[in-house]
Amino acid sequence: MSFRKVVRQSKFRHVFGQPVKNDQCYEDIRVSRVTWDSTFCAVNPKFLAVIVEASGGGAFLVLPLSKTGRIDKAYPTVCGHTGPVLDIDWCPHNDEVIASSSEDCTVMVWQIPENGLTSPLTEPVVVLEGHTKRVGIIAWHPTARNVLLSAGCDNVVLIWNVGTAEELYRLDSLHPDLIYNVSWNRNGSLFCSACKDKSVRIIDPRRGTLMAEREKAHEGARPMRAIFLADGKVFTTGFSRMSERQLALWDPENLEEPMALQELDSSNGALLPFYDPDTNVVYVCGKGDSSIRYFEITEEPPYIHFLNTFTSKEPQRGMGSMPKRGLEVSKCEIARFYKLHERKCEPIVMTVPRKSDLFQDDLYPDTAGPEAALEAEEWVSGRDADPILISLREAYVPSKQRDLKISRRNVLSDSRPTAALGSSRLGTPAATTTAADATPSGSLTRAGEAGKLEEVMQELRALRALVKEQGERICRLEEQLGRMENGDA
């Protein structure tokens, strides 16, 4: 089937991908060989995490983005799991918190030091135990702080409050077979899943009910994937009965027939979709392929429009996608992927060529920022909220104080409830203090309150410093803009 029959106006028609130079790659990384259809890679504006081969357990590397070049074999890893790590996911509301799941049936949440690891990290902030078989899928809630979803080979989906290490919801009767993937919708009120029984399901986790189901979404027996789009539609990848790879778009209101269905080729690698809700572009990477195809999703038929293909020589073992706030807007970069080879990680930059150096409003609408819209308790009580958006006009710069603020608030919220402290491993002084506060002694309670007051004061001081710093930065940018407009620059 030819994708080039119709010439259609689109600002993304000329998106082109370019691998970075060799000195900006991450060399000598022993990428995991475990047979699981995971991306093996997770990235945020501060760190790159890659699941690696490890003897006697499971481990993953966490590298500051600036640490390019050859990675020393003795570089410290995150290595608390007793079985191979299957999936990793950065917290969208704290760039220093990452969750990992493993064959040892546990999910662990880790706090990464601000400047990266200097020694192996073996003590997680919290351990979540509830699955009876290996845990292959984890996904943070997009808008509620400390809410994490995990899905295991026991066909059970668990929703956790990481702050208290407690199980919020257990969905153990909705999937009769292995779960291939799970994807939250834009505000986190629903999630969709793809299952080995060839069904795509849309589930309300708080009610534990099945909202919609499509049997045999793709008729092939190989793994398929389903992701929510920003407008609530569901995009799936899978295989036909003749083992041809397919893409499909579904309306949850009517799952009888797909809105669009396209066949790609007859390769056998599972297709991993990466979606950009700001531009409505889906990037499809096949495991073992050496290409990334990208498609634009529109409101009018045929809905899925092929844009282009980025091809390279080496096949990909896995792939990570940078959140929008980590991109270089001055270079019109609309996506950046981190492609895993056998022994290295290679960033691939997707850009839209523009002649102007000015900020491109149409390429960069406001995007989801790092601030959580809800606390875990609010989400459990039934509230929903869309992500809190930030502008990329000044380019997103994570400041030191800001990260400290988010980190402190996270630790505070981690330590508020004490119901499940016994089942969590607390690796932070603030959390340990609060465990002591839970004793009935009045003096200890007063000491705990004084400690909390001091933390609030520190947070206030950090906020004042941040406001001052941002004010100075705005003044500098205004001066630069003035010089540019006057032609002095």
GROMACS .gro file of C-alpha atoms in nm:
model
  489
    1MET     CA    1   0.000   0.000   0.000
    2SER     CA    2   0.138   0.340  -0.092
    3PHE     CA    3   0.123   0.616   0.168
    4ARG     CA    4   0.215   0.892  -0.080
    5LYS     CA    5  -0.094   0.903  -0.302
    6VAL     CA    6  -0.244   1.219  -0.159
    7VAL     CA    7  -0.051   1.541  -0.105
    8ARG     CA    8  -0.198   1.702   0.204
    9GLN     CA    9  -0.115   2.030   0.372
   10SER     CA   10   0.050   1.970   0.708
   11LYS     CA   11   0.321   2.152   0.901
   12PHE     CA   12   0.465   1.810   0.990
   13ARG     CA   13   0.506   1.685   0.633
   14HIS     CA   14   0.873   1.776   0.634
   15VAL     CA   15   0.968   1.651   0.980
   16PHE     CA   16   1.305   1.487   0.950
   17GLY     CA   17   1.501   1.274   1.193
   18GLN     CA   18   1.874   1.300   1.248
   19PRO     CA   19   2.097   1.093   1.477
   20VAL     CA   20   2.338   1.298   1.687
   21LYS     CA   21   2.715   1.278   1.640
   22ASN     CA   22   2.903   0.987   1.797
   23ASP     CA   23   3.047   1.195   2.081
   24GLN     CA   24   2.690   1.275   2.197
   25CYS     CA   25   2.590   0.907   2.220
   26TYR     CA   26   2.613   0.691   2.533
   27GLU     CA   27   2.863   0.415   2.450
   28ASP     CA   28   2.945   0.078   2.604
   29ILE     CA   29   2.608   0.014   2.770
   30ARG     CA   30   2.520  -0.355   2.805
   31VAL     CA   31   2.149  -0.332   2.720
   32SER     CA   32   1.930  -0.599   2.881
   33ARG     CA   33   1.868  -0.917   2.679
   34VAL     CA   34   1.553  -1.015   2.866
   35THR     CA   35   1.274  -1.133   2.633
   36TRP     CA   36   1.003  -0.883   2.717
   37ASP     CA   37   0.839  -0.624   2.491
   38SER     CA   38   0.937  -0.328   2.703
   39THR     CA   39   1.102  -0.008   2.579
   40PHE     CA   40   1.402  -0.079   2.814
   41CYS     CA   41   1.459   0.296   2.826
   42ALA     CA   42   1.305   0.597   3.002
   43VAL     CA   43   1.413   0.959   2.977
   44ASN     CA   44   1.323   1.297   3.127
   45PRO     CA   45   1.478   1.647   3.109
   46LYS     CA   46   1.745   1.551   3.365
   47PHE     CA   47   1.826   1.180   3.335
   48LEU     CA   48   1.843   0.885   3.097
   49ALA     CA   49   1.761   0.541   3.244
   50VAL     CA   50   1.842   0.215   3.063
   51ILE     CA   51   1.776  -0.142   3.178
   52VAL     CA   52   2.108  -0.329   3.160
   53GLU     CA   53   2.241  -0.683   3.193
   54ALA     CA   54   2.324  -0.764   3.554
   55SER     CA   55   2.447  -1.077   3.724
   56GLY     CA   56   2.265  -1.198   4.033
   57GLY     CA   57   1.958  -0.976   4.002
   58GLY     CA   58   1.825  -0.683   3.803
   59ALA     CA   59   1.972  -0.338   3.748
   60PHE     CA   60   1.933  -0.023   3.543
   61LEU     CA   61   2.164   0.267   3.468
   62VAL     CA   62   2.068   0.625   3.546
   63LEU     CA   63   2.285   0.879   3.363
   64PRO     CA   64   2.266   1.260   3.368
   65LEU     CA   65   2.182   1.365   3.011
   66SER     CA   66   2.518   1.546   2.987
   67LYS     CA   67   2.719   1.229   3.061
   68THR     CA   68   2.775   1.129   2.698
   69GLY     CA   69   3.061   0.923   2.556
   70ARG     CA   70   3.189   0.592   2.686
   71ILE     CA   71   3.029   0.478   3.012
   72ASP     CA   72   3.270   0.309   3.252
   73LYS     CA   73   3.190  -0.057   3.323
   74ALA     CA   74   3.212   0.024   3.695
   75TYR     CA   75   2.957   0.308   3.670
   76PRO     CA   76   2.709   0.271   3.960
   77THR     CA   77   2.365   0.123   3.887
   78VAL     CA   78   2.028   0.104   4.062
   79CYS     CA   79   2.039  -0.259   4.172
   80GLY     CA   80   1.788  -0.347   4.443
   81HIS     CA   81   1.581  -0.608   4.254
   82THR     CA   82   1.659  -0.978   4.293
   83GLY     CA   83   1.534  -1.060   3.939
   84PRO     CA   84   1.578  -0.893   3.598
   85VAL     CA   85   1.414  -0.550   3.564
   86LEU     CA   86   1.134  -0.552   3.303
   87ASP     CA   87   1.005  -0.194   3.297
   88ILE     CA   88   1.103   0.153   3.423
   89ASP     CA   89   0.910   0.481   3.426
   90TRP     CA   90   1.004   0.831   3.543
   91CYS     CA   91   0.758   1.014   3.765
   92PRO     CA   92   0.601   1.298   3.559
   93HIS     CA   93   0.586   1.521   3.869
   94ASN     CA   94   0.941   1.477   4.000
   95ASP     CA   95   1.239   1.437   3.768
   96GLU     CA   96   1.440   1.260   4.039
   97VAL     CA   97   1.190   0.980   4.113
   98ILE     CA   98   1.174   0.662   3.906
   99ALA     CA   99   0.975   0.338   3.944
  100SER     CA  100   1.094  -0.005   3.832
  101SER     CA  101   0.924  -0.343   3.805
  102SER     CA  102   1.088  -0.683   3.795
  103GLU     CA  103   1.065  -1.058   3.764
  104ASP     CA  104   1.096  -1.071   4.145
  105CYS     CA  105   0.722  -0.974   4.163
  106THR     CA  106   0.791  -0.632   4.318
  107VAL     CA  107   0.769  -0.268   4.214
  108MET     CA  108   1.026  -0.032   4.365
  109VAL     CA  109   1.034   0.347   4.370
  110TRP     CA  110   1.373   0.521   4.384
  111GLN     CA  111   1.492   0.872   4.464
  112ILE     CA  112   1.789   0.958   4.240
  113PRO     CA  113   2.040   1.211   4.383
  114GLU     CA  114   2.019   1.549   4.213
  115ASN     CA  115   2.353   1.515   4.032
  116GLY     CA  116   2.323   1.144   3.953
  117LEU     CA  117   2.462   0.834   4.121
  118THR     CA  118   2.808   0.825   4.279
  119SER     CA  119   2.765   0.476   4.429
  120PRO     CA  120   2.530   0.182   4.361
  121LEU     CA  121   2.175   0.252   4.481
  122THR     CA  122   2.033  -0.053   4.659
  123GLU     CA  123   1.775   0.097   4.897
  124PRO     CA  124   1.448   0.210   4.735
  125VAL     CA  125   1.228   0.471   4.900
  126VAL     CA  126   0.941   0.224   4.892
  127VAL     CA  127   0.876  -0.138   4.789
  128LEU     CA  128   0.530  -0.230   4.657
  129GLU     CA  129   0.446  -0.597   4.702
  130GLY     CA  130   0.115  -0.736   4.580
  131HIS     CA  131   0.176  -0.931   4.260
  132THR     CA  132   0.228  -1.308   4.263
  133LYS     CA  133   0.409  -1.326   3.927
  134ARG     CA  134   0.659  -1.104   3.748
  135VAL     CA  135   0.558  -0.742   3.698
  136GLY     CA  136   0.609  -0.629   3.339
  137ILE     CA  137   0.424  -0.295   3.318
  138ILE     CA  138   0.427   0.022   3.527
  139ALA     CA  139   0.272   0.361   3.445
  140TRP     CA  140   0.252   0.676   3.661
  141HIS     CA  141  -0.078   0.860   3.677
  142PRO     CA  142  -0.055   1.165   3.445
  143THR     CA  143  -0.210   1.421   3.683
  144ALA     CA  144  -0.235   1.282   4.040
  145ARG     CA  145   0.075   1.286   4.259
  146ASN     CA  146   0.210   0.952   4.390
  147VAL     CA  147  -0.042   0.732   4.202
  148LEU     CA  148   0.122   0.441   4.019
  149LEU     CA  149  -0.029   0.158   3.814
  150SER     CA  150   0.137  -0.184   3.785
  151ALA     CA  151   0.035  -0.487   3.581
  152GLY     CA  152   0.181  -0.833   3.622
  153CYS     CA  153   0.187  -1.172   3.454
  154ASP     CA  154  -0.071  -1.279   3.716
  155ASN     CA  155  -0.318  -1.078   3.495
  156VAL     CA  156  -0.379  -0.838   3.783
  157VAL     CA  157  -0.369  -0.457   3.762
  158LEU     CA  158  -0.287  -0.277   4.088
  159ILE     CA  159  -0.315   0.097   4.156
  160TRP     CA  160  -0.084   0.217   4.436
  161ASN     CA  161  -0.048   0.525   4.653
  162VAL     CA  162   0.331   0.543   4.657
  163GLY     CA  163   0.327   0.794   4.944
  164THR     CA  164   0.180   0.538   5.184
  165ALA     CA  165   0.286   0.214   5.007
  166GLU     CA  166  -0.077   0.106   5.012
  167GLU     CA  167  -0.279  -0.071   4.747
  168LEU     CA  168  -0.565   0.157   4.638
  169TYR     CA  169  -0.739  -0.068   4.384
  170ARG     CA  170  -0.694  -0.431   4.278
  171LEU     CA  171  -0.842  -0.526   3.939
  172ASP     CA  172  -0.803  -0.903   3.920
  173SER     CA  173  -1.106  -1.019   3.720
  174LEU     CA  174  -1.097  -0.802   3.407
  175HIS     CA  175  -0.810  -0.969   3.215
  176PRO     CA  176  -0.826  -1.345   3.150
  177ASP     CA  177  -0.479  -1.354   2.993
  178LEU     CA  178  -0.140  -1.177   2.982
  179ILE     CA  179  -0.160  -0.796   2.968
  180TYR     CA  180   0.059  -0.650   2.690
  181ASN     CA  181   0.037  -0.282   2.781
  182VAL     CA  182  -0.161  -0.020   2.972
  183SER     CA  183  -0.213   0.350   2.889
  184TRP     CA  184  -0.383   0.625   3.096
  185ASN     CA  185  -0.607   0.880   2.927
  186ARG     CA  186  -0.529   1.253   2.937
  187ASN     CA  187  -0.675   1.325   3.283
  188GLY     CA  188  -0.620   0.979   3.434
  189SER     CA  189  -0.990   0.895   3.483
  190LEU     CA  190  -0.965   0.582   3.263
  191PHE     CA  191  -0.700   0.353   3.122
  192CYS     CA  192  -0.697   0.122   2.822
  193SER     CA  193  -0.521  -0.213   2.800
  194ALA     CA  194  -0.421  -0.461   2.530
  195CYS     CA  195  -0.439  -0.827   2.627
  196LYS     CA  196  -0.320  -1.161   2.488
  197ASP     CA  197  -0.686  -1.263   2.434
  198LYS     CA  198  -0.677  -1.003   2.146
  199SER     CA  199  -0.914  -0.767   2.327
  200VAL     CA  200  -0.871  -0.395   2.389
  201ARG     CA  201  -1.044  -0.282   2.708
  202ILE     CA  202  -1.128   0.061   2.849
  203ILE     CA  203  -1.144   0.047   3.228
  204ASP     CA  204  -1.249   0.282   3.508
  205PRO     CA  205  -1.001   0.189   3.784
  206ARG     CA  206  -1.186   0.360   4.071
  207ARG     CA  207  -1.511   0.173   4.005
  208GLY     CA  208  -1.332  -0.139   3.886
  209THR     CA  209  -1.567  -0.154   3.586
  210LEU     CA  210  -1.520  -0.230   3.220
  211MET     CA  211  -1.642   0.074   3.024
  212ALA     CA  212  -1.592  -0.072   2.674
  213GLU     CA  213  -1.432  -0.375   2.514
  214ARG     CA  214  -1.337  -0.471   2.160
  215GLU     CA  215  -1.264  -0.839   2.099
  216LYS     CA  216  -1.018  -0.927   1.822
  217ALA     CA  217  -0.908  -0.567   1.772
  218HIS     CA  218  -0.625  -0.723   1.569
  219GLU     CA  219  -0.667  -1.085   1.468
  220GLY     CA  220  -0.301  -1.187   1.473
  221ALA     CA  221  -0.157  -1.379   1.767
  222ARG     CA  222   0.147  -1.155   1.818
  223PRO     CA  223   0.161  -0.878   2.082
  224MET     CA  224  -0.043  -0.564   2.031
  225ARG     CA  225  -0.049  -0.222   2.200
  226ALA     CA  226  -0.320   0.033   2.278
  227ILE     CA  227  -0.275   0.398   2.377
  228PHE     CA  228  -0.518   0.679   2.457
  229LEU     CA  229  -0.502   0.994   2.243
  230ALA     CA  230  -0.568   1.343   2.379
  231ASP     CA  231  -0.924   1.354   2.243
  232GLY     CA  232  -1.019   1.022   2.407
  233LYS     CA  233  -0.981   0.802   2.099
  234VAL     CA  234  -0.772   0.485   2.117
  235PHE     CA  235  -0.482   0.406   1.884
  236THR     CA  236  -0.372   0.042   1.853
  237THR     CA  237  -0.089  -0.148   1.685
  238GLY     CA  238  -0.102  -0.521   1.619
  239PHE     CA  239  -0.098  -0.797   1.357
  240SER     CA  240  -0.348  -0.925   1.102
  241ARG     CA  241  -0.439  -1.291   1.061
  242MET     CA  242  -0.172  -1.308   0.789
  243SER     CA  243   0.089  -1.166   1.034
  244GLU     CA  244   0.099  -0.824   0.869
  245ARG     CA  245   0.157  -0.533   1.106
  246GLN     CA  246  -0.139  -0.299   1.145
  247LEU     CA  247  -0.237   0.039   1.292
  248ALA     CA  248  -0.594   0.119   1.390
  249LEU     CA  249  -0.789   0.410   1.538
  250TRP     CA  250  -1.097   0.347   1.752
  251ASP     CA  251  -1.380   0.557   1.891
  252PRO     CA  252  -1.456   0.434   2.248
  253GLU     CA  253  -1.823   0.524   2.196
  254ASN     CA  254  -1.844   0.269   1.914
  255LEU     CA  255  -1.585  -0.010   1.905
  256GLU     CA  256  -1.770  -0.217   1.645
  257GLU     CA  257  -1.554  -0.098   1.355
  258PRO     CA  258  -1.222   0.090   1.356
  259MET     CA  259  -1.235   0.452   1.235
  260ALA     CA  260  -0.920   0.378   1.036
  261LEU     CA  261  -0.710   0.068   0.972
  262GLN     CA  262  -0.376   0.059   0.791
  263GLU     CA  263  -0.145  -0.229   0.710
  264LEU     CA  264   0.227  -0.156   0.721
  265ASP     CA  265   0.447  -0.457   0.638
  266SER     CA  266   0.506  -0.818   0.734
  267SER     CA  267   0.795  -0.784   0.982
  268ASN     CA  268   0.753  -0.970   1.310
  269GLY     CA  269   0.872  -0.716   1.570
  270ALA     CA  270   0.610  -0.568   1.805
  271LEU     CA  271   0.522  -0.206   1.719
  272LEU     CA  272   0.577   0.043   2.006
  273PRO     CA  273   0.371   0.364   1.964
  274PHE     CA  274   0.488   0.697   2.112
  275TYR     CA  275   0.230   0.975   2.111
  276ASP     CA  276   0.273   1.353   2.128
  277PRO     CA  277  -0.060   1.502   2.249
  278ASP     CA  278   0.048   1.859   2.159
  279THR     CA  279   0.099   1.790   1.788
  280ASN     CA  280  -0.120   1.476   1.749
  281VAL     CA  281   0.170   1.289   1.592
  282VAL     CA  282   0.222   0.918   1.663
  283TYR     CA  283   0.572   0.773   1.619
  284VAL     CA  284   0.576   0.397   1.565
  285CYS     CA  285   0.896   0.203   1.637
  286GLY     CA  286   0.918  -0.169   1.572
  287LYS     CA  287   1.136  -0.385   1.797
  288GLY     CA  288   1.420  -0.511   1.581
  289ASP     CA  289   1.340  -0.257   1.306
  290SER     CA  290   1.584   0.007   1.192
  291SER     CA  291   1.314   0.267   1.122
  292ILE     CA  292   1.072   0.502   1.296
  293ARG     CA  293   0.750   0.580   1.107
  294TYR     CA  294   0.541   0.878   1.203
  295PHE     CA  295   0.175   0.956   1.142
  296GLU     CA  296  -0.047   1.256   1.206
  297ILE     CA  297  -0.390   1.191   1.356
  298THR     CA  298  -0.659   1.433   1.234
  299GLU     CA  299  -1.033   1.489   1.279
  300GLU     CA  300  -1.125   1.419   0.917
  301PRO     CA  301  -1.097   1.093   0.717
  302PRO     CA  302  -0.877   0.899   0.666
  303TYR     CA  303  -0.776   1.008   1.023
  304ILE     CA  304  -0.429   0.843   1.015
  305HIS     CA  305  -0.197   1.027   0.773
  306PHE     CA  306   0.148   0.887   0.701
  307LEU     CA  307   0.413   1.160   0.729
  308ASN     CA  308   0.754   1.005   0.678
  309THR     CA  309   1.001   0.737   0.788
  310PHE     CA  310   1.332   0.781   0.963
  311THR     CA  311   1.565   0.494   0.870
  312SER     CA  312   1.906   0.393   0.997
  313LYS     CA  313   2.130   0.092   0.955
  314GLU     CA  314   2.120  -0.057   1.304
  315PRO     CA  315   1.811  -0.235   1.448
  316GLN     CA  316   1.666  -0.097   1.771
  317ARG     CA  317   1.654  -0.301   2.093
  318GLY     CA  318   1.438  -0.045   2.270
  319MET     CA  319   1.340   0.321   2.260
  320GLY     CA  320   1.287   0.611   2.500
  321SER     CA  321   1.098   0.934   2.428
  322MET     CA  322   1.183   1.273   2.580
  323PRO     CA  323   0.889   1.470   2.731
  324LYS     CA  324   0.813   1.793   2.543
  325ARG     CA  325   0.959   2.014   2.817
  326GLY     CA  326   1.302   1.857   2.762
  327LEU     CA  327   1.330   1.957   2.394
  328GLU     CA  328   1.528   2.243   2.240
  329VAL     CA  329   1.261   2.481   2.111
  330SER     CA  330   1.522   2.713   1.955
  331LYS     CA  331   1.609   2.434   1.707
  332CYS     CA  332   1.242   2.354   1.626
  333GLU     CA  333   1.286   2.011   1.782
  334ILE     CA  334   0.943   1.845   1.814
  335ALA     CA  335   1.058   1.503   1.941
  336ARG     CA  336   1.373   1.329   2.061
  337PHE     CA  337   1.413   0.953   2.084
  338TYR     CA  338   1.681   0.753   2.259
  339LYS     CA  339   1.746   0.445   2.048
  340LEU     CA  340   1.905   0.144   2.217
  341HIS     CA  341   2.156  -0.058   2.017
  342GLU     CA  342   2.324  -0.368   2.155
  343ARG     CA  343   2.603  -0.167   2.321
  344LYS     CA  344   2.499   0.196   2.307
  345CYS     CA  345   2.219   0.452   2.326
  346GLU     CA  346   2.185   0.695   2.036
  347PRO     CA  347   1.968   1.009   2.056
  348ILE     CA  348   1.765   1.083   1.741
  349VAL     CA  349   1.637   1.438   1.699
  350MET     CA  350   1.313   1.509   1.507
  351THR     CA  351   1.292   1.866   1.376
  352VAL     CA  352   1.060   2.077   1.160
  353PRO     CA  353   1.277   2.302   0.939
  354ARG     CA  354   1.190   2.670   0.983
  355LYS     CA  355   1.376   2.974   0.851
  356SER     CA  356   1.281   3.202   1.140
  357ASP     CA  357   1.467   3.197   1.471
  358LEU     CA  358   1.158   3.318   1.659
  359PHE     CA  359   0.954   3.093   1.889
  360GLN     CA  360   0.715   2.880   1.681
  361ASP     CA  361   0.375   2.898   1.853
  362ASP     CA  362   0.215   2.642   1.621
  363LEU     CA  363   0.479   2.378   1.700
  364TYR     CA  364   0.481   2.437   2.074
  365PRO     CA  365   0.137   2.485   2.229
  366ASP     CA  366   0.136   2.481   2.609
  367THR     CA  367   0.242   2.137   2.726
  368ALA     CA  368   0.206   1.930   3.044
  369GLY     CA  369   0.436   2.065   3.314
  370PRO     CA  370   0.593   1.893   3.616
  371GLU     CA  371   0.333   2.014   3.867
  372ALA     CA  372   0.069   1.760   3.975
  373ALA     CA  373  -0.292   1.876   3.931
  374LEU     CA  374  -0.425   1.653   4.212
  375GLU     CA  375  -0.306   1.479   4.527
  376ALA     CA  376  -0.359   1.103   4.547
  377GLU     CA  377  -0.639   1.144   4.804
  378GLU     CA  378  -0.829   1.387   4.580
  379TRP     CA  379  -0.813   1.143   4.287
  380VAL     CA  380  -0.934   0.856   4.506
  381SER     CA  381  -1.227   1.073   4.622
  382GLY     CA  382  -1.345   1.096   4.258
  383ARG     CA  383  -1.192   1.420   4.135
  384ASP     CA  384  -1.038   1.450   3.786
  385ALA     CA  385  -0.820   1.725   3.645
  386ASP     CA  386  -0.636   1.785   3.320
  387PRO     CA  387  -0.256   1.830   3.335
  388ILE     CA  388  -0.130   2.172   3.446
  389LEU     CA  389   0.016   2.325   3.130
  390ILE     CA  390   0.332   2.534   3.095
  391SER     CA  391   0.457   2.749   2.808
  392LEU     CA  392   0.781   2.655   2.634
  393ARG     CA  393   0.832   3.009   2.503
  394GLU     CA  394   1.124   3.074   2.738
  395ALA     CA  395   1.236   2.708   2.711
  396TYR     CA  396   1.183   2.491   3.017
  397VAL     CA  397   1.475   2.526   3.260
  398PRO     CA  398   1.455   2.307   3.571
  399SER     CA  399   1.612   2.518   3.844
  400LYS     CA  400   1.788   2.370   4.143
  401GLN     CA  401   1.543   2.517   4.396
  402ARG     CA  402   1.244   2.397   4.197
  403ASP     CA  403   1.360   2.037   4.201
  404LEU     CA  404   1.435   2.057   4.572
  405LYS     CA  405   1.088   2.196   4.632
  406ILE     CA  406   0.916   1.914   4.442
  407SER     CA  407   1.139   1.656   4.605
  408ARG     CA  408   1.065   1.787   4.956
  409ARG     CA  409   0.695   1.803   4.895
  410ASN     CA  410   0.709   1.448   4.764
  411VAL     CA  411   0.886   1.327   5.078
  412LEU     CA  412   0.639   1.516   5.297
  413SER     CA  413   0.343   1.358   5.119
  414ASP     CA  414   0.522   1.022   5.134
  415SER     CA  415   0.537   1.052   5.510
  416ARG     CA  416   0.192   1.191   5.592
  417PRO     CA  417  -0.008   0.867   5.631
  418THR     CA  418   0.150   0.597   5.847
  419ALA     CA  419  -0.086   0.309   5.769
  420ALA     CA  420   0.154   0.101   5.566
  421LEU     CA  421   0.493   0.211   5.695
  422GLY     CA  422   0.573  -0.144   5.790
  423SER     CA  423   0.561  -0.261   5.431
  424SER     CA  424   0.774   0.026   5.294
  425ARG     CA  425   1.145   0.079   5.313
  426LEU     CA  426   1.207   0.440   5.398
  427GLY     CA  427   1.530   0.577   5.269
  428THR     CA  428   1.488   0.945   5.360
  429PRO     CA  429   1.543   1.122   5.692
  430ALA     CA  430   1.210   1.309   5.667
  431ALA     CA  431   1.014   0.985   5.634
  432THR     CA  432   1.202   0.827   5.925
  433THR     CA  433   1.120   1.127   6.145
  434THR     CA  434   0.753   1.089   6.067
  435ALA     CA  435   0.757   0.722   6.159
  436ALA     CA  436   0.882   0.835   6.501
  437ASP     CA  437   0.610   1.101   6.513
  438ALA     CA  438   0.350   0.826   6.493
  439THR     CA  439   0.433   0.715   6.853
  440PRO     CA  440   0.192   0.838   7.119
  441SER     CA  441   0.455   1.042   7.309
  442GLY     CA  442   0.351   1.410   7.324
  443SER     CA  443   0.711   1.540   7.321
  444LEU     CA  444   0.790   1.342   7.007
  445THR     CA  445   0.476   1.481   6.842
  446ARG     CA  446   0.582   1.836   6.928
  447ALA     CA  447   0.932   1.767   6.793
  448GLY     CA  448   0.779   1.632   6.472
  449GLU     CA  449   0.561   1.944   6.436
  450ALA     CA  450   0.866   2.166   6.487
  451GLY     CA  451   1.051   1.964   6.222
  452LYS     CA  452   0.763   2.004   5.977
  453LEU     CA  453   0.751   2.380   6.049
  454GLU     CA  454   1.123   2.404   5.976
  455GLU     CA  455   1.072   2.218   5.646
  456VAL     CA  456   0.791   2.454   5.550
  457MET     CA  457   1.016   2.753   5.630
  458GLN     CA  458   1.296   2.604   5.419
  459GLU     CA  459   1.053   2.553   5.135
  460LEU     CA  460   0.938   2.917   5.168
  461ARG     CA  461   1.299   3.039   5.155
  462ALA     CA  462   1.362   2.824   4.847
  463LEU     CA  463   1.050   2.971   4.682
  464ARG     CA  464   1.167   3.329   4.751
  465ALA     CA  465   1.508   3.249   4.600
  466LEU     CA  466   1.336   3.093   4.297
  467VAL     CA  467   1.113   3.398   4.242
  468LYS     CA  468   1.416   3.628   4.266
  469GLU     CA  469   1.614   3.414   4.024
  470GLN     CA  470   1.328   3.397   3.774
  471GLY     CA  471   1.279   3.776   3.796
  472GLU     CA  472   1.645   3.833   3.711
  473ARG     CA  473   1.620   3.581   3.425
  474ILE     CA  474   1.313   3.756   3.279
  475CYS     CA  475   1.499   4.090   3.291
  476ARG     CA  476   1.797   3.937   3.108
  477LEU     CA  477   1.572   3.782   2.842
  478GLU     CA  478   1.385   4.112   2.792
  479GLU     CA  479   1.719   4.292   2.741
  480GLN     CA  480   1.829   4.028   2.487
  481LEU     CA  481   1.495   4.055   2.305
  482GLY     CA  482   1.526   4.433   2.295
  483ARG     CA  483   1.875   4.407   2.148
  484MET     CA  484   1.754   4.158   1.887
  485GLU     CA  485   1.461   4.381   1.787
  486ASN     CA  486   1.694   4.682   1.757
  487GLY     CA  487   1.934   4.477   1.543
  488ASP     CA  488   2.218   4.505   1.798
  489ALA     CA  489   2.246   4.128   1.857
   0.00000   0.00000   0.00000
